[in-house]
XYZ file of C-alpha atoms in Angstrom:
550
model
C -49.432 -57.329 78.110
C -47.833 -55.234 80.440
C -45.070 -57.891 80.272
C -44.708 -57.041 76.757
C -45.020 -53.459 77.144
C -42.298 -53.643 79.634
C -40.355 -55.448 77.396
C -41.058 -52.818 74.288
C -40.311 -50.036 77.073
C -36.955 -52.250 77.691
C -35.929 -52.664 74.049
C -36.595 -48.936 73.464
C -34.394 -48.005 76.381
C -31.519 -49.058 74.872
C -31.631 -46.799 71.791
C -29.881 -43.635 71.805
C -30.778 -39.690 72.314
C -29.642 -40.027 68.433
C -31.957 -41.902 67.708
C -34.904 -39.547 68.406
C -33.217 -36.627 65.799
C -32.762 -36.603 61.971
C -29.841 -36.425 61.496
C -28.804 -34.191 58.517
C -25.820 -35.689 55.905
C -22.705 -33.450 56.169
C -18.971 -33.738 55.131
C -15.906 -35.304 56.673
C -15.126 -31.706 57.449
C -18.790 -31.217 59.229
C -18.199 -34.011 61.220
C -14.994 -33.387 62.508
C -15.968 -29.420 63.619
C -18.943 -31.226 65.201
C -16.497 -34.072 67.385
C -14.625 -30.721 68.402
C -17.694 -29.206 69.584
C -19.066 -32.341 71.417
C -15.398 -32.539 73.036
C -15.446 -29.215 74.046
C -18.642 -28.834 75.393
C -19.190 -26.107 73.184
C -21.543 -25.924 70.227
C -21.363 -22.623 68.065
C -24.957 -21.670 67.288
C -25.504 -20.776 63.616
C -27.204 -16.934 62.690
C -30.605 -16.648 63.880
C -30.877 -20.556 65.400
C -32.912 -21.326 68.413
C -31.082 -22.235 71.856
C -34.160 -23.888 72.886
C -34.906 -27.546 71.543
C -38.134 -29.797 71.320
C -38.496 -33.352 73.043
C -39.448 -35.487 70.120
C -41.641 -37.483 73.455
C -43.269 -34.459 75.652
C -42.768 -31.986 72.875
C -42.100 -29.254 75.278
C -38.879 -26.793 74.833
C -35.235 -26.740 76.790
C -32.211 -25.635 76.750
C -29.899 -27.686 73.734
C -27.583 -28.276 76.817
C -30.240 -29.954 79.320
C -32.174 -31.736 76.302
C -30.056 -34.773 76.637
C -30.662 -35.606 80.133
C -34.388 -34.452 79.701
C -34.922 -36.644 76.725
C -33.084 -40.115 78.814
C -35.543 -39.132 81.794
C -38.170 -38.799 79.709
C -37.603 -42.176 78.073
C -37.063 -43.679 81.214
C -39.745 -42.259 83.271
C -42.805 -44.323 82.202
C -44.291 -46.746 79.399
C -45.116 -45.004 75.869
C -46.522 -46.197 72.622
C -43.862 -46.526 69.860
C -46.637 -45.937 67.286
C -47.618 -42.569 69.083
C -43.612 -41.920 69.494
C -42.697 -42.918 65.643
C -45.852 -40.616 64.598
C -44.111 -37.711 66.828
C -40.982 -38.837 65.529
C -42.377 -38.302 61.952
C -43.388 -34.757 62.338
C -40.933 -33.651 63.900
C -38.618 -35.093 60.573
C -41.077 -33.270 58.362
C -41.313 -29.946 60.500
C -37.420 -29.915 60.596
C -36.662 -30.770 57.046
C -39.337 -28.420 56.121
C -37.613 -25.345 58.443
C -34.514 -26.229 56.409
C -35.686 -25.804 53.466
C -37.510 -22.355 54.017
C -33.922 -22.099 55.636
C -32.471 -22.728 52.512
C -34.689 -20.467 50.209
C -34.643 -17.610 52.255
C -30.689 -17.937 51.751
C -31.112 -18.218 48.386
C -33.062 -15.404 48.608
C -30.693 -13.528 50.396
C -27.658 -13.769 48.286
C -30.405 -13.216 45.215
C -30.744 -9.930 46.811
C -27.303 -9.289 47.610
C -26.270 -9.831 44.265
C -28.911 -7.275 43.177
C -27.636 -4.744 44.832
C -23.901 -5.175 43.732
C -24.846 -5.447 40.491
C -26.970 -1.965 40.625
C -24.134 -0.345 43.034
C -21.978 -1.379 39.577
C -24.078 0.403 37.468
C -24.685 3.000 39.629
C -20.978 3.217 39.565
C -20.544 2.846 35.893
C -22.810 5.711 35.550
C -20.845 7.689 37.964
C -18.087 7.502 35.982
C -19.528 8.258 32.565
C -21.256 11.193 34.085
C -17.944 12.300 34.924
C -16.250 11.741 31.913
C -18.759 13.416 30.419
C -18.525 16.234 32.707
C -14.878 16.457 31.973
C -15.392 16.211 28.293
C -17.845 19.199 28.234
C -15.058 21.393 29.946
C -12.633 20.417 27.085
C -15.162 21.279 24.356
C -15.618 24.683 25.323
C -12.826 26.677 26.245
C -12.626 30.648 27.053
C -9.216 32.378 26.348
C -8.667 36.621 26.498
C -5.767 38.025 24.908
C -5.287 41.631 26.266
C -3.159 44.134 24.602
C -1.788 47.535 26.791
C 0.890 49.803 25.389
C 3.874 50.881 27.802
C 5.251 54.698 27.931
C 7.187 54.563 24.857
C 4.263 53.031 22.730
C 5.814 49.082 22.907
C 2.737 47.024 22.662
C 2.480 43.600 25.349
C 0.256 40.909 25.025
C -0.893 38.360 27.634
C -3.386 35.666 28.235
C -5.303 36.414 31.027
C -8.514 34.478 32.630
C -10.856 37.212 32.624
C -12.093 40.532 30.248
C -13.969 43.371 32.042
C -15.899 44.488 28.611
C -17.052 47.610 30.589
C -13.748 48.970 31.313
C -12.036 47.908 27.610
C -11.405 50.178 25.269
C -12.340 47.196 22.170
C -13.500 43.725 22.839
C -13.803 41.027 20.533
C -14.130 37.246 20.427
C -13.692 34.732 17.752
C -14.774 31.245 17.672
C -11.611 28.785 16.702
C -12.047 24.990 16.002
C -9.312 22.865 17.958
C -8.742 19.364 18.666
C -7.850 18.490 22.487
C -5.784 15.366 23.931
C -7.787 12.186 23.135
C -8.792 13.722 19.754
C -11.765 15.536 22.005
C -13.216 18.386 19.371
C -12.761 21.768 21.285
C -14.289 24.940 20.827
C -12.091 28.033 21.842
C -13.754 31.032 22.278
C -10.563 33.770 22.353
C -11.839 37.725 22.900
C -9.047 39.899 22.203
C -9.160 43.587 24.270
C -7.547 46.790 25.471
C -7.541 48.096 28.968
C -8.627 51.415 29.286
C -5.789 53.178 30.681
C -3.926 55.873 30.251
C -1.619 55.168 27.957
C -3.572 52.677 25.571
C -5.639 55.965 24.938
C -2.902 58.064 23.833
C -1.961 55.183 21.777
C -5.098 54.707 19.894
C -6.106 58.210 19.545
C -6.914 58.898 16.238
C -6.497 62.851 16.548
C -4.127 63.978 14.334
C -2.342 67.362 15.733
C 0.287 67.623 12.667
C -1.349 68.816 9.454
C 1.781 68.935 7.454
C 1.262 65.312 6.533
C -2.006 65.466 5.245
C -1.061 65.883 1.391
C 1.501 63.853 1.569
C -1.170 61.211 3.159
C -3.440 61.927 0.359
C -0.740 60.879 -2.076
C -1.261 57.525 -0.615
C -4.707 56.762 -1.951
C -4.373 58.477 -5.743
C -3.767 55.324 -7.274
C -6.141 52.301 -8.855
C -3.861 49.641 -7.488
C -6.071 46.260 -6.619
C -5.617 44.675 -3.724
C -4.122 41.605 -4.899
C -1.848 44.007 -6.688
C -0.381 45.764 -3.809
C -0.313 42.632 -1.827
C 2.126 41.365 -4.371
C 4.182 44.464 -4.438
C 4.406 43.936 -0.490
C 5.523 40.461 -0.948
C 7.867 40.959 -3.366
C 10.077 43.774 -2.271
C 10.595 42.144 1.164
C 12.115 39.006 -0.815
C 14.950 41.725 -2.559
C 14.864 43.812 0.627
C 14.018 47.111 -0.550
C 12.933 48.685 3.009
C 11.439 52.256 1.773
C 9.032 50.813 -0.702
C 7.891 47.823 1.524
C 7.259 50.497 3.885
C 5.094 52.888 1.529
C 3.221 49.798 0.112
C 2.245 48.900 3.329
C 1.165 52.276 4.188
C -0.400 52.858 1.203
C -2.586 49.503 2.412
C -3.480 51.046 5.706
C -5.808 53.453 3.728
C -8.319 51.203 3.033
C -9.867 48.441 5.569
C -10.328 45.715 3.015
C -6.318 45.874 1.946
C -5.426 46.821 5.698
C -6.400 43.552 6.874
C -5.200 41.899 3.750
C -1.776 43.661 5.036
C -1.979 42.331 8.279
C -3.123 38.770 7.005
C 0.313 38.733 3.990
C 2.617 40.007 6.272
C 2.529 37.191 8.715
C 2.467 34.711 5.460
C 5.520 36.713 3.915
C 7.153 36.381 7.391
C 7.796 32.715 6.970
C 7.345 31.992 3.476
C 10.275 35.079 2.680
C 11.790 35.530 6.025
C 12.208 34.413 9.587
C 9.595 35.149 12.918
C 9.083 37.978 13.204
C 8.777 39.243 17.226
C 5.528 41.830 16.338
C 3.807 38.388 15.106
C 1.437 38.557 17.978
C 0.801 42.046 18.155
C -0.661 41.247 14.075
C -2.133 38.049 15.345
C -3.914 40.069 17.488
C -5.260 42.668 14.645
C -5.701 40.385 12.626
C -8.938 39.477 15.080
C -9.482 42.593 15.788
C -10.032 44.068 12.796
C -12.490 41.330 11.829
C -14.734 42.331 14.379
C -14.878 45.651 13.107
C -11.857 47.212 15.173
C -10.859 50.911 13.888
C -7.526 51.237 13.871
C -5.519 54.298 14.878
C -2.644 56.057 13.063
C -0.244 54.634 15.618
C -1.076 51.559 14.827
C -0.566 51.407 11.396
C 2.154 52.870 11.740
C 3.200 50.017 13.690
C 2.367 47.533 11.272
C 4.668 49.422 8.330
C 7.432 49.379 10.895
C 7.145 45.628 10.991
C 6.631 45.458 7.030
C 10.011 47.529 6.620
C 11.492 44.860 9.340
C 10.712 41.885 7.544
C 11.926 43.716 4.236
C 15.572 44.564 6.579
C 16.056 41.088 7.555
C 19.156 39.396 6.037
C 18.028 35.904 6.609
C 15.439 33.395 5.974
C 14.381 30.286 7.251
C 13.143 27.161 4.832
C 12.343 25.212 7.847
C 14.639 22.298 7.261
C 16.742 22.668 10.433
C 15.614 21.094 13.261
C 16.955 19.008 16.129
C 18.371 16.331 14.147
C 18.466 14.714 10.738
C 16.044 12.399 11.866
C 13.212 15.355 12.413
C 14.302 17.004 8.602
C 13.325 13.869 6.980
C 10.013 14.111 8.749
C 8.877 17.221 7.511
C 10.472 16.577 4.261
C 7.920 13.342 4.354
C 4.835 15.580 5.912
C 2.647 14.599 3.038
C 2.168 11.102 3.817
C 1.803 12.266 7.588
C -1.994 12.471 8.506
C -0.985 14.344 11.960
C 0.123 17.294 10.162
C -3.310 18.479 9.525
C -3.663 18.791 12.903
C -2.842 21.777 14.832
C -1.962 22.114 18.348
C -4.293 23.593 20.968
C -3.720 27.007 22.589
C -3.821 25.131 25.496
C -1.129 22.385 24.893
C 1.111 24.952 23.968
C 0.627 26.542 26.911
C 1.478 24.136 29.055
C 4.406 23.009 27.211
C 6.064 26.971 27.146
C 3.925 28.661 29.685
C 1.040 30.863 29.338
C 2.672 34.277 28.518
C 5.920 33.383 27.186
C 7.595 34.359 24.097
C 7.887 30.851 22.567
C 3.937 30.670 23.240
C 2.883 33.591 21.772
C 4.831 33.220 18.888
C 3.321 29.558 18.176
C -0.338 31.175 19.239
C 0.128 33.882 16.618
C 0.765 31.220 13.862
C -2.023 29.138 15.205
C -4.364 31.742 14.592
C -3.288 32.335 10.734
C -3.556 29.338 10.672
C -7.240 29.043 11.769
C -8.266 31.952 9.609
C -7.410 30.108 6.441
C -5.922 31.314 3.290
C -4.503 29.764 0.003
C -3.789 26.163 0.624
C -0.752 26.802 0.264
C -0.278 28.777 3.146
C -2.309 26.936 5.632
C -0.102 23.993 4.784
C 2.908 25.781 5.292
C 2.181 27.532 8.473
C 0.838 23.562 9.936
C 4.717 22.952 8.978
C 6.573 25.641 10.827
C 4.108 25.507 13.715
C 5.700 21.408 14.127
C 9.015 22.672 13.336
C 9.071 25.850 15.845
C 7.402 24.038 18.609
C 10.282 21.454 18.215
C 12.443 23.975 17.910
C 11.610 25.264 21.162
C 11.794 22.167 22.928
C 15.108 21.297 22.555
C 18.049 22.498 24.487
C 19.039 25.313 22.111
C 15.257 27.320 22.711
C 16.890 30.428 24.156
C 19.536 30.444 21.205
C 16.184 30.237 18.953
C 14.893 33.566 20.543
C 18.540 35.325 20.005
C 18.443 34.344 16.846
C 14.711 35.666 15.908
C 15.589 38.611 17.390
C 18.744 39.510 16.149
C 17.521 38.894 12.583
C 14.659 41.528 13.212
C 16.175 44.521 14.737
C 13.926 47.343 15.661
C 14.543 49.908 12.892
C 15.049 53.535 14.149
C 12.356 55.649 14.625
C 14.076 59.085 12.249
C 14.361 56.401 9.388
C 10.803 55.788 9.662
C 9.863 58.830 9.940
C 11.911 59.771 6.851
C 10.423 56.372 4.584
C 7.088 57.857 5.645
C 7.093 61.395 4.417
C 8.622 60.441 0.964
C 5.369 60.104 -1.341
C 3.929 57.036 -2.608
C 5.066 56.567 -6.316
C 4.935 53.802 -9.148
C 8.293 53.064 -8.642
C 7.793 51.720 -5.509
C 6.091 48.852 -6.817
C 8.590 46.300 -8.465
C 7.665 44.862 -12.084
C 7.828 41.706 -10.272
C 4.751 42.503 -8.759
C 3.247 41.701 -12.437
C 2.859 38.296 -12.343
C 0.683 35.253 -13.276
C -0.829 35.619 -9.644
C -2.041 38.689 -10.462
C -2.460 39.261 -14.574
C -2.390 37.436 -17.512
C 0.944 38.515 -18.351
C 1.556 34.705 -19.590
C -1.484 34.748 -21.849
C -0.153 37.799 -23.159
C 3.526 36.644 -23.807
C 2.585 33.667 -25.468
C -0.270 34.462 -27.080
C -0.807 31.566 -29.871
C 1.615 29.038 -31.827
C 2.598 31.304 -34.027
C 4.163 33.884 -31.743
C 7.408 34.677 -31.616
C 7.706 33.703 -28.228
C 6.160 30.667 -28.506
C 9.103 29.255 -30.857
C 11.734 30.935 -28.800
C 10.557 28.654 -25.824
C 10.372 25.500 -28.219
C 14.199 26.337 -28.905
C 14.804 26.728 -25.561
C 13.202 23.620 -24.430
C 15.610 21.607 -27.782
C 18.576 23.158 -26.615
C 18.354 22.972 -22.552
C 17.884 18.934 -23.222
C 14.662 19.068 -20.771
C 14.667 14.939 -20.075
C 10.940 15.002 -19.650
C 10.023 17.029 -22.726
C 9.787 14.954 -25.297
C 8.177 15.442 -29.443
C 6.623 18.819 -30.020
C 5.862 21.718 -27.329
C 2.295 22.719 -27.611
C 0.316 26.136 -26.792
C -0.480 25.247 -22.805
C 2.605 23.144 -22.363
C 4.365 26.328 -23.194
C 2.379 28.400 -21.061
C 3.316 25.932 -17.988
C 7.249 26.157 -18.706
C 6.641 30.231 -19.190
C 4.919 30.144 -16.032
C 7.378 28.377 -14.365
C 10.239 30.067 -15.773
C 8.738 33.684 -14.378
C 8.596 32.153 -10.766
C 12.295 30.435 -10.634
C 13.774 33.546 -12.408
C 11.537 37.116 -11.341
C 8.709 36.930 -8.509
C 9.832 33.919 -6.753
C 13.647 34.957 -6.132
C 14.771 35.968 -2.772
C 17.651 37.615 -1.816
C 17.996 36.997 1.576
C 20.450 34.441 2.789
C 19.187 30.962 4.337
C 19.627 30.934 7.795
C 21.435 27.405 7.477
C 22.987 27.306 3.792
C 23.465 24.265 2.450
C 27.070 22.521 1.922
C 26.830 19.395 0.316
C 24.198 20.213 -2.746
C 22.769 22.971 -4.321
C 19.919 24.811 -3.660
C 16.739 22.949 -5.328
C 15.291 26.598 -6.564
C 19.266 27.749 -7.749
C 19.126 24.552 -10.067
C 16.101 25.440 -11.354
C 16.221 28.908 -11.725
C 19.294 28.076 -14.336
C 17.765 25.428 -16.213
C 14.817 27.571 -16.218
C 16.262 30.974 -17.286
C 16.701 30.068 -21.398
C 13.058 30.227 -21.343
C 12.587 33.133 -19.374
C 15.103 35.209 -21.138
C 12.844 34.148 -24.273
C 9.484 36.692 -23.405
C 11.136 38.829 -20.720
C 11.277 42.029 -22.651
C 7.719 41.511 -23.984
C 6.707 40.578 -20.180
C 8.672 43.643 -18.878
C 6.861 46.010 -21.159
C 3.361 44.598 -20.155
C 4.407 45.343 -16.688
C 5.837 48.914 -17.045
C 1.944 49.417 -18.476
C -0.035 48.238 -16.028
C 1.614 49.905 -13.498
C 1.928 53.214 -15.031
C -1.601 53.326 -16.192
C -2.920 53.241 -12.570
C -0.468 55.851 -11.763
C -0.877 58.217 -15.063
C -4.439 58.695 -14.689
C -3.493 60.799 -11.399
C -0.222 62.211 -13.303
C 2.087 60.781 -10.693
C 5.628 60.184 -11.052
């Protein structure tokens, strides 16, 4: 039996140490790395791997560099039962495999946790970016600006955008809200505060004490009439179109006598500057005053005189601007096709204008005044015209001729002499300051009066004029409604809409459209002009003769 045990032992002693350790399947690359490690006598331990190895025979732990030597001695040092060795080897194999499985599970859990952390970090980054964007949008959605008015020793105004206003030290302060759209389509609520600083020059200018009692009688004549607000506004515009400087001053002065008509005067002058003349250098002052009056600002006599001066200077302008002379012909076509452009309705923000032209440059103040006027609304045609001219002037000021445009604005609106202004103010307000053209279809039923029915002489005259003029679009009989439409168009092109100012850049190649239509409709206007003049004379006289004004 012993010999058989020796034979078994001898047979077993011929086995290598690799027979006692489970071999893990690996790729060719892993085998190559293992061979290199064996040749170099070094072994790179994995992270958290123990340097001790357990002998499969005696189950004792030895350093991995000594395990081979110990195993050979342990094998040759005595006999052992192969069955017991197999059982121990099997237990060791199961133990090592379970450890490897546990290790793989730990690695999977670790990788899962790391991926979860990365995902959470990405979510936090997204939330942070979204929060930052929200804060930036919130800052853009609420904007505050302050427009401060001051006067120098000579009484000339100065406007500037400032960061804040000391309300306690201001002589006046009021705020209005403007709905704007910033870059990226972000809606912005801009709070625009207008104020006057409390220095001595400003106090002197807004002091309403009248030390000259000799003007009391003359001042009273400006309220001795029953002209409505609409008639006064119409008279103001018709006088400007016909370059009647004195009557324009006196009509504006009459409108300053009541708060409602004074507000209408300021608003209308800004439209007149665009429609019937050119940009006036004092438009920013009118915009400031318009906001202030809407916030119960009480204007002094000197401020009202400034408004009358601006009105008379608009009448004295030699040229008018039709808004079609831009940087190049391509932009001219774009303005003519504004009806099909969706961006026309979007006004530029005050901040964007300041970024382009500077915080308080002349260009910025002029365009800002137009933006504020458009924000205050009015007739649809007026607001659309303001938006178009804002685009026009932004392009003009962006061009290389920007300084030239400012010179043209100032040269067309020279400041009137103070002596001349006093003479115009000293003259009483009379019915002859109201032009007959002011009584048109906008403020009265003059068309219905002139073309009363189909049996009237004026209706028959209009029919004859249409036949003689050979209108291409007029076929068959003219009814009463169509006759009144033609009479209204004829009044506009031949009377109330006539502007005696020359175009800034007259058209050389083709005849002006208004001139062409005036020639075409002139026979129709002449057919009822006599009756229209009689109606206007009576309407004006009744509102002055009541107070025995001549």
